[in-house]
Amino acid sequence: MPALRTPRVAALALAADVVAVLVFAAIGRASHEEAGGVGGVLVTAAPFVIGLGVAWATPWVRARPAGFVAGGTVLAGTVVLGLLLRAAFTGRLPLTFALVTLVALTVLLIGWRGVSAVVAEIVDRRAARAARH
């Protein structure tokens, strides 16, 4: 597997995680026909972005940010802290929202890491094949 510890990889991984959370918030707001534009999306995403930031402060994420251990850590921090903060802000936390949040953020935060791993494997195989010839 290629080196996944460079500053560029970390920056891209962080950007992908933030975009994933913003997409989650935007889809959620759109599915409930909530107005508010970009500001509304940012307010909805805020507790989850805070959870994401806390997860990114851990050594498991910083050590290999595009890996699956990092993805699990980011997912746990984003979902658990995000839901707790959202409940504190709104005074409620419907079970259906918590479940949808878990599923959607799993797909988004782990999903891009899976695609990345497949692409990296393909690139590695092509490079190894080219080196043999």
Short mmCIF file of the C-alpha atoms (twelve columns), coordinates in Angstrom:
data_MODEL
# 
_entry.id   MODEL 
# 
loop_
_atom_site.group_PDB 
_atom_site.id 
_atom_site.type_symbol 
_atom_site.label_atom_id 
_atom_site.label_alt_id 
_atom_site.label_comp_id 
_atom_site.label_asym_id 
_atom_site.label_seq_id 
_atom_site.Cartn_x 
_atom_site.Cartn_y 
_atom_site.Cartn_z 
_atom_site.pdbx_PDB_model_num 
ATOM 1   C CA . MET A 1   0.000   0.000  0.000   1 
ATOM 2   C CA . PRO A 2   1.354   3.495  -0.771  1 
ATOM 3   C CA . ALA A 3   2.521   5.874  1.916   1 
ATOM 4   C CA . LEU A 4   -0.581  7.335  3.512   1 
ATOM 5   C CA . ARG A 5   1.151   9.591  6.003   1 
ATOM 6   C CA . THR A 6   2.187   12.590 3.953   1 
ATOM 7   C CA . PRO A 7   0.884   16.068 4.820   1 
ATOM 8   C CA . ARG A 8   -0.875  16.167 1.457   1 
ATOM 9   C CA . VAL A 9   -2.753  12.920 2.197   1 
ATOM 10  C CA . ALA A 10  -3.727  14.221 5.636   1 
ATOM 11  C CA . ALA A 11  -5.040  17.475 4.166   1 
ATOM 12  C CA . LEU A 12  -7.004  15.635 1.480   1 
ATOM 13  C CA . ALA A 13  -8.402  13.167 4.031   1 
ATOM 14  C CA . LEU A 14  -9.504  15.970 6.331   1 
ATOM 15  C CA . ALA A 15  -11.101 17.797 3.399   1 
ATOM 16  C CA . ALA A 16  -12.906 14.607 2.317   1 
ATOM 17  C CA . ASP A 17  -14.211 14.082 5.858   1 
ATOM 18  C CA . VAL A 18  -15.476 17.661 6.137   1 
ATOM 19  C CA . VAL A 19  -17.128 17.415 2.720   1 
ATOM 20  C CA . ALA A 20  -18.750 14.126 3.779   1 
ATOM 21  C CA . VAL A 21  -20.271 15.784 6.852   1 
ATOM 22  C CA . LEU A 22  -21.447 18.771 4.813   1 
ATOM 23  C CA . VAL A 23  -23.018 16.463 2.219   1 
ATOM 24  C CA . PHE A 24  -24.771 14.566 5.026   1 
ATOM 25  C CA . ALA A 25  -26.175 17.828 6.421   1 
ATOM 26  C CA . ALA A 26  -27.182 19.152 2.994   1 
ATOM 27  C CA . ILE A 27  -28.969 15.924 2.027   1 
ATOM 28  C CA . GLY A 28  -30.731 15.835 5.388   1 
ATOM 29  C CA . ARG A 29  -31.931 19.394 5.088   1 
ATOM 30  C CA . ALA A 30  -33.041 18.883 1.481   1 
ATOM 31  C CA . SER A 31  -34.924 15.690 2.349   1 
ATOM 32  C CA . HIS A 32  -36.908 17.636 4.954   1 
ATOM 33  C CA . GLU A 33  -37.323 20.645 2.654   1 
ATOM 34  C CA . GLU A 34  -35.633 22.939 5.156   1 
ATOM 35  C CA . ALA A 35  -34.653 26.388 3.930   1 
ATOM 36  C CA . GLY A 36  -31.614 28.300 5.012   1 
ATOM 37  C CA . GLY A 37  -29.151 27.748 2.196   1 
ATOM 38  C CA . VAL A 38  -25.485 27.388 3.040   1 
ATOM 39  C CA . GLY A 39  -25.949 28.908 6.486   1 
ATOM 40  C CA . GLY A 40  -28.579 26.320 7.358   1 
ATOM 41  C CA . VAL A 41  -26.324 23.486 6.199   1 
ATOM 42  C CA . LEU A 42  -23.471 24.849 8.310   1 
ATOM 43  C CA . VAL A 43  -25.687 25.102 11.406  1 
ATOM 44  C CA . THR A 44  -26.928 21.543 10.887  1 
ATOM 45  C CA . ALA A 45  -23.391 20.255 10.281  1 
ATOM 46  C CA . ALA A 46  -21.782 22.161 13.189  1 
ATOM 47  C CA . PRO A 47  -22.147 19.525 15.941  1 
ATOM 48  C CA . PHE A 48  -20.868 16.832 13.607  1 
ATOM 49  C CA . VAL A 49  -17.941 18.951 12.423  1 
ATOM 50  C CA . ILE A 50  -17.009 19.480 16.083  1 
ATOM 51  C CA . GLY A 51  -17.113 15.707 16.635  1 
ATOM 52  C CA . LEU A 52  -15.020 15.270 13.502  1 
ATOM 53  C CA . GLY A 53  -12.462 17.756 14.815  1 
ATOM 54  C CA . VAL A 54  -12.173 15.931 18.119  1 
ATOM 55  C CA . ALA A 55  -11.674 12.620 16.306  1 
ATOM 56  C CA . TRP A 56  -8.978  14.185 14.119  1 
ATOM 57  C CA . ALA A 57  -7.094  15.218 17.265  1 
ATOM 58  C CA . THR A 58  -6.481  11.556 18.116  1 
ATOM 59  C CA . PRO A 59  -3.239  9.786  17.190  1 
ATOM 60  C CA . TRP A 60  -5.174  6.990  15.404  1 
ATOM 61  C CA . VAL A 61  -6.429  9.424  12.799  1 
ATOM 62  C CA . ARG A 62  -3.258  11.456 12.457  1 
ATOM 63  C CA . ALA A 63  -1.074  8.348  12.074  1 
ATOM 64  C CA . ARG A 64  -2.809  7.131  8.920   1 
ATOM 65  C CA . PRO A 65  -5.695  9.477  8.047   1 
ATOM 66  C CA . ALA A 66  -6.890  7.652  4.926   1 
ATOM 67  C CA . GLY A 67  -6.896  4.227  6.602   1 
ATOM 68  C CA . PHE A 68  -9.822  2.284  7.960   1 
ATOM 69  C CA . VAL A 69  -8.766  2.610  11.621  1 
ATOM 70  C CA . ALA A 70  -8.836  6.360  11.143  1 
ATOM 71  C CA . GLY A 71  -12.188 6.033  9.394   1 
ATOM 72  C CA . GLY A 72  -13.651 4.120  12.317  1 
ATOM 73  C CA . THR A 73  -12.290 6.656  14.779  1 
ATOM 74  C CA . VAL A 74  -13.609 9.558  12.719  1 
ATOM 75  C CA . LEU A 75  -16.970 7.851  12.357  1 
ATOM 76  C CA . ALA A 76  -17.258 7.186  16.094  1 
ATOM 77  C CA . GLY A 77  -16.248 10.715 17.078  1 
ATOM 78  C CA . THR A 78  -18.419 12.369 14.466  1 
ATOM 79  C CA . VAL A 79  -21.527 10.318 15.213  1 
ATOM 80  C CA . VAL A 80  -21.302 10.064 19.007  1 
ATOM 81  C CA . LEU A 81  -20.174 13.609 19.746  1 
ATOM 82  C CA . GLY A 82  -22.276 15.040 16.927  1 
ATOM 83  C CA . LEU A 83  -25.444 13.386 18.219  1 
ATOM 84  C CA . LEU A 84  -24.719 14.375 21.818  1 
ATOM 85  C CA . LEU A 85  -24.111 17.998 20.821  1 
ATOM 86  C CA . ARG A 86  -27.167 18.062 18.572  1 
ATOM 87  C CA . ALA A 87  -29.301 16.700 21.421  1 
ATOM 88  C CA . ALA A 88  -27.876 19.370 23.729  1 
ATOM 89  C CA . PHE A 89  -28.620 22.118 21.170  1 
ATOM 90  C CA . THR A 90  -32.120 20.940 20.251  1 
ATOM 91  C CA . GLY A 91  -33.247 19.252 23.460  1 
ATOM 92  C CA . ARG A 92  -34.210 16.047 21.654  1 
ATOM 93  C CA . LEU A 93  -32.707 13.148 19.740  1 
ATOM 94  C CA . PRO A 94  -35.126 10.934 17.811  1 
ATOM 95  C CA . LEU A 95  -33.896 7.348  17.442  1 
ATOM 96  C CA . THR A 96  -34.631 7.396  13.716  1 
ATOM 97  C CA . PHE A 97  -32.390 10.439 13.280  1 
ATOM 98  C CA . ALA A 98  -29.589 8.722  15.206  1 
ATOM 99  C CA . LEU A 99  -29.871 5.602  13.047  1 
ATOM 100 C CA . VAL A 100 -29.997 7.529  9.773   1 
ATOM 101 C CA . THR A 101 -27.008 9.570  10.946  1 
ATOM 102 C CA . LEU A 102 -25.021 6.438  11.725  1 
ATOM 103 C CA . VAL A 103 -25.794 4.779  8.398   1 
ATOM 104 C CA . ALA A 104 -25.282 7.883  6.266   1 
ATOM 105 C CA . LEU A 105 -22.010 8.900  7.901   1 
ATOM 106 C CA . THR A 106 -20.746 5.312  7.737   1 
ATOM 107 C CA . VAL A 107 -21.340 5.276  3.997   1 
ATOM 108 C CA . LEU A 108 -19.750 8.699  3.526   1 
ATOM 109 C CA . LEU A 109 -16.776 8.543  5.924   1 
ATOM 110 C CA . ILE A 110 -15.838 4.902  5.373   1 
ATOM 111 C CA . GLY A 111 -16.969 4.875  1.753   1 
ATOM 112 C CA . TRP A 112 -14.424 7.336  0.422   1 
ATOM 113 C CA . ARG A 113 -11.688 5.428  2.265   1 
ATOM 114 C CA . GLY A 114 -12.791 2.204  0.565   1 
ATOM 115 C CA . VAL A 115 -12.748 3.815  -2.861  1 
ATOM 116 C CA . SER A 116 -9.333  5.287  -2.071  1 
ATOM 117 C CA . ALA A 117 -7.959  1.885  -1.033  1 
ATOM 118 C CA . VAL A 118 -9.207  0.264  -4.248  1 
ATOM 119 C CA . VAL A 119 -7.722  3.018  -6.412  1 
ATOM 120 C CA . ALA A 120 -4.396  2.834  -4.526  1 
ATOM 121 C CA . GLU A 121 -4.285  -0.929 -5.037  1 
ATOM 122 C CA . ILE A 122 -4.907  -0.562 -8.770  1 
ATOM 123 C CA . VAL A 123 -2.185  2.086  -9.046  1 
ATOM 124 C CA . ASP A 124 0.261   -0.099 -7.076  1 
ATOM 125 C CA . ARG A 125 -0.417  -3.112 -9.303  1 
ATOM 126 C CA . ARG A 126 0.076   -1.076 -12.464 1 
ATOM 127 C CA . ALA A 127 3.312   0.390  -11.117 1 
ATOM 128 C CA . ALA A 128 4.597   -3.069 -10.160 1 
ATOM 129 C CA . ARG A 129 3.653   -4.429 -13.584 1 
ATOM 130 C CA . ALA A 130 5.399   -1.527 -15.323 1 
ATOM 131 C CA . ALA A 131 8.538   -2.007 -13.191 1 
ATOM 132 C CA . ARG A 132 8.739   -5.676 -14.217 1 
ATOM 133 C CA . HIS A 133 8.662   -4.823 -17.928 1 
# 
